mmCIF file of C-alpha atoms and ligand atoms in Angstrom:
data_model
loop_
_atom_site.group_PDB
_atom_site.id
_atom_site.type_symbol
_atom_site.label_atom_id
_atom_site.label_comp_id
_atom_site.label_asym_id
_atom_site.label_seq_id
_atom_site.Cartn_x
_atom_site.Cartn_y
_atom_site.Cartn_z
ATOM 1 C CA MET Z 1 12.140 -15.153 5.015
ATOM 2 C CA SER Z 2 11.456 -14.862 1.241
ATOM 3 C CA ASP Z 3 12.401 -12.085 -1.156
ATOM 4 C CA THR Z 4 8.730 -11.482 -2.055
ATOM 5 C CA VAL Z 5 7.276 -8.122 -1.353
ATOM 6 C CA TYR Z 6 3.455 -8.053 -1.148
ATOM 7 C CA VAL Z 7 1.880 -4.836 -2.677
ATOM 8 C CA LEU Z 8 -1.738 -4.695 -1.431
ATOM 9 C CA ASN Z 9 -4.167 -2.153 -2.889
ATOM 10 C CA GLY Z 10 -7.634 -1.398 -1.584
ATOM 11 C CA PRO Z 11 -10.903 -0.070 -2.863
ATOM 12 C CA ASN Z 12 -11.220 1.912 -6.090
ATOM 13 C CA LEU Z 13 -7.549 1.590 -6.968
ATOM 14 C CA ASN Z 14 -8.449 -0.653 -9.866
ATOM 15 C CA LEU Z 15 -9.703 2.573 -11.524
ATOM 16 C CA LEU Z 16 -6.368 4.423 -11.221
ATOM 17 C CA GLY Z 17 -5.624 6.374 -14.347
ATOM 18 C CA LEU Z 18 -9.388 7.092 -14.826
ATOM 19 C CA ARG Z 19 -10.226 8.102 -11.382
ATOM 20 C CA GLU Z 20 -9.813 11.700 -10.364
ATOM 21 C CA PRO Z 21 -6.510 11.998 -12.267
ATOM 22 C CA GLU Z 22 -6.137 15.600 -10.885
ATOM 23 C CA ILE Z 23 -5.545 13.982 -7.483
ATOM 24 C CA TYR Z 24 -4.241 10.493 -8.210
ATOM 25 C CA GLY Z 25 -2.404 11.047 -11.575
ATOM 26 C CA SER Z 26 -2.892 9.192 -14.889
ATOM 27 C CA THR Z 27 -0.724 6.119 -14.241
ATOM 28 C CA THR Z 28 -2.712 2.990 -13.983
ATOM 29 C CA LEU Z 29 -2.231 0.250 -11.304
ATOM 30 C CA ASP Z 30 -0.807 -2.053 -14.048
ATOM 31 C CA GLU Z 31 1.770 0.614 -14.895
ATOM 32 C CA ILE Z 32 2.668 0.980 -11.232
ATOM 33 C CA ALA Z 33 3.097 -2.854 -11.146
ATOM 34 C CA GLY Z 34 5.503 -2.547 -14.054
ATOM 35 C CA MET Z 35 7.538 0.190 -12.337
ATOM 36 C CA LEU Z 36 7.670 -1.915 -9.153
ATOM 37 C CA GLU Z 37 8.768 -5.007 -11.143
ATOM 38 C CA ASP Z 38 11.635 -3.055 -12.720
ATOM 39 C CA LYS Z 39 12.761 -1.608 -9.295
ATOM 40 C CA ALA Z 40 12.328 -5.008 -7.685
ATOM 41 C CA ARG Z 41 14.721 -6.587 -10.258
ATOM 42 C CA GLU Z 42 17.410 -4.066 -9.211
ATOM 43 C CA HIS Z 43 17.047 -5.049 -5.567
ATOM 44 C CA GLY Z 44 16.525 -8.768 -6.124
ATOM 45 C CA PHE Z 45 12.934 -8.795 -4.902
ATOM 46 C CA THR Z 46 9.826 -10.461 -6.351
ATOM 47 C CA ILE Z 47 6.646 -8.427 -6.323
ATOM 48 C CA ASP Z 48 3.254 -9.921 -5.562
ATOM 49 C CA MET Z 49 0.809 -7.129 -6.437
ATOM 50 C CA ARG Z 50 -2.893 -7.357 -5.715
ATOM 51 C CA GLN Z 51 -5.967 -5.274 -5.611
ATOM 52 C CA THR Z 52 -9.334 -5.718 -3.906
ATOM 53 C CA ASN Z 53 -12.482 -3.663 -3.127
ATOM 54 C CA HIS Z 54 -13.087 -5.767 0.015
ATOM 55 C CA GLU Z 55 -11.828 -4.979 3.486
ATOM 56 C CA GLY Z 56 -11.631 -8.602 4.712
ATOM 57 C CA MET Z 57 -9.619 -9.600 1.735
ATOM 58 C CA LEU Z 58 -6.927 -7.183 2.775
ATOM 59 C CA VAL Z 59 -6.970 -8.801 6.303
ATOM 60 C CA ASP Z 60 -6.608 -12.219 4.747
ATOM 61 C CA TRP Z 61 -3.708 -11.035 2.524
ATOM 62 C CA LEU Z 62 -1.898 -9.444 5.420
ATOM 63 C CA HIS Z 63 -2.110 -12.800 7.275
ATOM 64 C CA GLU Z 64 -0.949 -14.614 4.161
ATOM 65 C CA ALA Z 65 2.067 -12.250 3.815
ATOM 66 C CA GLN Z 66 3.208 -13.414 7.196
ATOM 67 C CA ALA Z 67 2.389 -17.152 6.618
ATOM 68 C CA GLU Z 68 4.385 -17.057 3.342
ATOM 69 C CA GLY Z 69 7.397 -15.299 5.003
ATOM 70 C CA ALA Z 70 7.142 -12.176 2.847
ATOM 71 C CA ARG Z 71 9.972 -9.631 3.211
ATOM 72 C CA ALA Z 72 7.469 -6.705 3.594
ATOM 73 C CA VAL Z 73 4.063 -5.482 2.659
ATOM 74 C CA LEU Z 74 3.433 -2.179 0.878
ATOM 75 C CA LEU Z 75 -0.149 -1.315 1.680
ATOM 76 C CA ASN Z 76 -2.336 1.325 0.051
ATOM 77 C CA ALA Z 77 -5.555 0.552 2.031
ATOM 78 C CA ALA Z 78 -7.221 3.533 0.175
ATOM 79 C CA ALA Z 79 -10.420 4.604 2.031
ATOM 80 C CA TYR Z 80 -10.111 1.716 4.575
ATOM 81 C CA THR Z 81 -6.972 3.557 5.771
ATOM 82 C CA HIS Z 82 -9.305 5.984 7.520
ATOM 83 C CA THR Z 83 -11.925 3.579 8.803
ATOM 84 C CA SER Z 84 -10.606 0.084 9.436
ATOM 85 C CA ILE Z 85 -9.678 -1.166 12.896
ATOM 86 C CA ALA Z 86 -9.702 -4.691 11.417
ATOM 87 C CA ILE Z 87 -6.801 -3.687 9.187
ATOM 88 C CA LEU Z 88 -5.021 -1.996 12.116
ATOM 89 C CA ASP Z 89 -5.480 -5.173 14.153
ATOM 90 C CA ALA Z 90 -4.180 -7.308 11.266
ATOM 91 C CA ILE Z 91 -1.003 -5.276 10.961
ATOM 92 C CA LYS Z 92 -0.485 -5.497 14.686
ATOM 93 C CA ALA Z 93 -1.077 -9.262 14.489
ATOM 94 C CA ILE Z 94 1.782 -9.913 12.075
ATOM 95 C CA LYS Z 95 5.529 -9.521 12.340
ATOM 96 C CA THR Z 96 6.066 -8.732 8.659
ATOM 97 C CA PRO Z 97 6.759 -5.046 8.306
ATOM 98 C CA VAL Z 98 4.050 -3.003 6.642
ATOM 99 C CA ILE Z 99 4.733 0.260 4.865
ATOM 100 C CA GLU Z 100 1.699 2.600 4.362
ATOM 101 C CA VAL Z 101 1.608 3.995 0.832
ATOM 102 C CA HIS Z 102 -0.609 6.807 -0.621
ATOM 103 C CA LEU Z 103 -0.518 8.436 -4.027
ATOM 104 C CA SER Z 104 -1.954 11.720 -2.635
ATOM 105 C CA ASP Z 105 -1.217 13.299 0.732
ATOM 106 C CA PRO Z 106 -4.317 12.616 2.749
ATOM 107 C CA LYS Z 107 -3.117 14.958 5.531
ATOM 108 C CA THR Z 108 -3.627 17.908 3.220
ATOM 109 C CA ARG Z 109 -7.018 16.864 2.024
ATOM 110 C CA GLU Z 110 -10.412 16.623 3.694
ATOM 111 C CA GLU Z 111 -10.429 16.278 7.479
ATOM 112 C CA PHE Z 112 -11.853 12.849 7.401
ATOM 113 C CA ARG Z 113 -8.697 11.647 5.648
ATOM 114 C CA HIS Z 114 -6.363 13.031 8.402
ATOM 115 C CA LEU Z 115 -6.936 9.914 10.622
ATOM 116 C CA SER Z 116 -5.007 6.898 9.467
ATOM 117 C CA TYR Z 117 -5.498 3.583 11.387
ATOM 118 C CA VAL Z 118 -2.830 2.129 9.089
ATOM 119 C CA GLY Z 119 -0.335 4.839 9.919
ATOM 120 C CA MET Z 120 -0.803 4.231 13.721
ATOM 121 C CA VAL Z 121 0.837 0.857 13.338
ATOM 122 C CA ALA Z 122 2.813 0.900 9.990
ATOM 123 C CA ALA Z 123 6.607 0.690 10.118
ATOM 124 C CA LYS Z 124 6.733 3.731 7.748
ATOM 125 C CA THR Z 125 4.539 5.874 5.674
ATOM 126 C CA VAL Z 126 5.215 7.191 2.134
ATOM 127 C CA GLU Z 127 2.547 9.543 0.685
ATOM 128 C CA GLY Z 128 2.071 12.435 -1.634
ATOM 129 C CA HIS Z 129 4.495 11.386 -4.428
ATOM 130 C CA GLY Z 130 1.964 9.907 -6.854
ATOM 131 C CA ALA Z 131 3.004 6.635 -8.395
ATOM 132 C CA GLN Z 132 6.541 7.218 -7.048
ATOM 133 C CA SER Z 133 5.175 6.710 -3.498
ATOM 134 C CA TYR Z 134 5.310 2.960 -4.318
ATOM 135 C CA THR Z 135 8.780 2.722 -5.708
ATOM 136 C CA MET Z 136 10.025 4.999 -2.772
ATOM 137 C CA ALA Z 137 8.487 2.497 -0.363
ATOM 138 C CA LEU Z 138 10.232 -0.382 -2.112
ATOM 139 C CA ASP Z 139 13.480 1.495 -1.904
ATOM 140 C CA ALA Z 140 12.916 1.819 1.833
ATOM 141 C CA VAL Z 141 12.578 -1.998 2.105
ATOM 142 C CA ALA Z 142 15.784 -2.448 0.034
ATOM 143 C CA SER Z 143 17.748 -0.102 2.338
ATOM 144 C CA ASP Z 144 16.567 -2.054 5.314
ATOM 145 C CA GLU Z 145 14.711 0.930 6.755
ATOM 146 C CA VAL Z 146 12.045 -1.539 7.863
HETATM 147 C C1 DQA S 1 -5.483 7.130 -1.274
HETATM 148 C C2 DQA S 1 -5.878 8.178 -0.279
HETATM 149 C C3 DQA S 1 -7.164 7.795 0.367
HETATM 150 O O1 DQA S 1 -7.658 8.827 1.136
HETATM 151 C C4 DQA S 1 -8.277 7.539 -0.694
HETATM 152 O O2 DQA S 1 -9.427 7.037 -0.026
HETATM 153 C C5 DQA S 1 -7.870 6.567 -1.749
HETATM 154 C C6 DQA S 1 -6.485 6.751 -2.270
HETATM 155 C C7 DQA S 1 -4.185 7.508 -1.983
HETATM 156 O O3 DQA S 1 -3.367 6.673 -2.459
HETATM 157 O O4 DQA S 1 -3.877 8.751 -2.140
HETATM 158 O O5 DQA S 1 -8.535 5.817 -2.307
HETATM 159 O O6 DQA S 1 -5.018 5.968 -0.465
#
């Protein structure tokens, strides 16, 4: 197993900082990557951070995480969280632990966000802490919670 932690981000997260800042905050995805790099150095991890607007790409990257022996995956599948059985199946298909991450707390928002296919199979969920949700998820990997 390697010390690399994949951080996979789904649709519209490339617009973080500009996109509905009252819900998602004003921190950009690049800034979150920087926060994770700092935290990763403390823990001796390497971060591989990616974003895509395409569902199948997330499936491919989950497979790749396992093939490359990643330590864990932090996954913010964004809207695909609530729709994608393909991503649920991909998480089930790999042994690499996957932590579900959200900036907001979808369970306190619109009804259609209450269902999480990712949460059904993720090893853990961290949500509702803004950008800190990502660093808290990395701390959980470091403390061997997953
Ligand atoms: C999100 C929550 C999802 O419901 C939404 O579709 C997103 C972002 C979050 O990080 O809070 O795009 O995953």
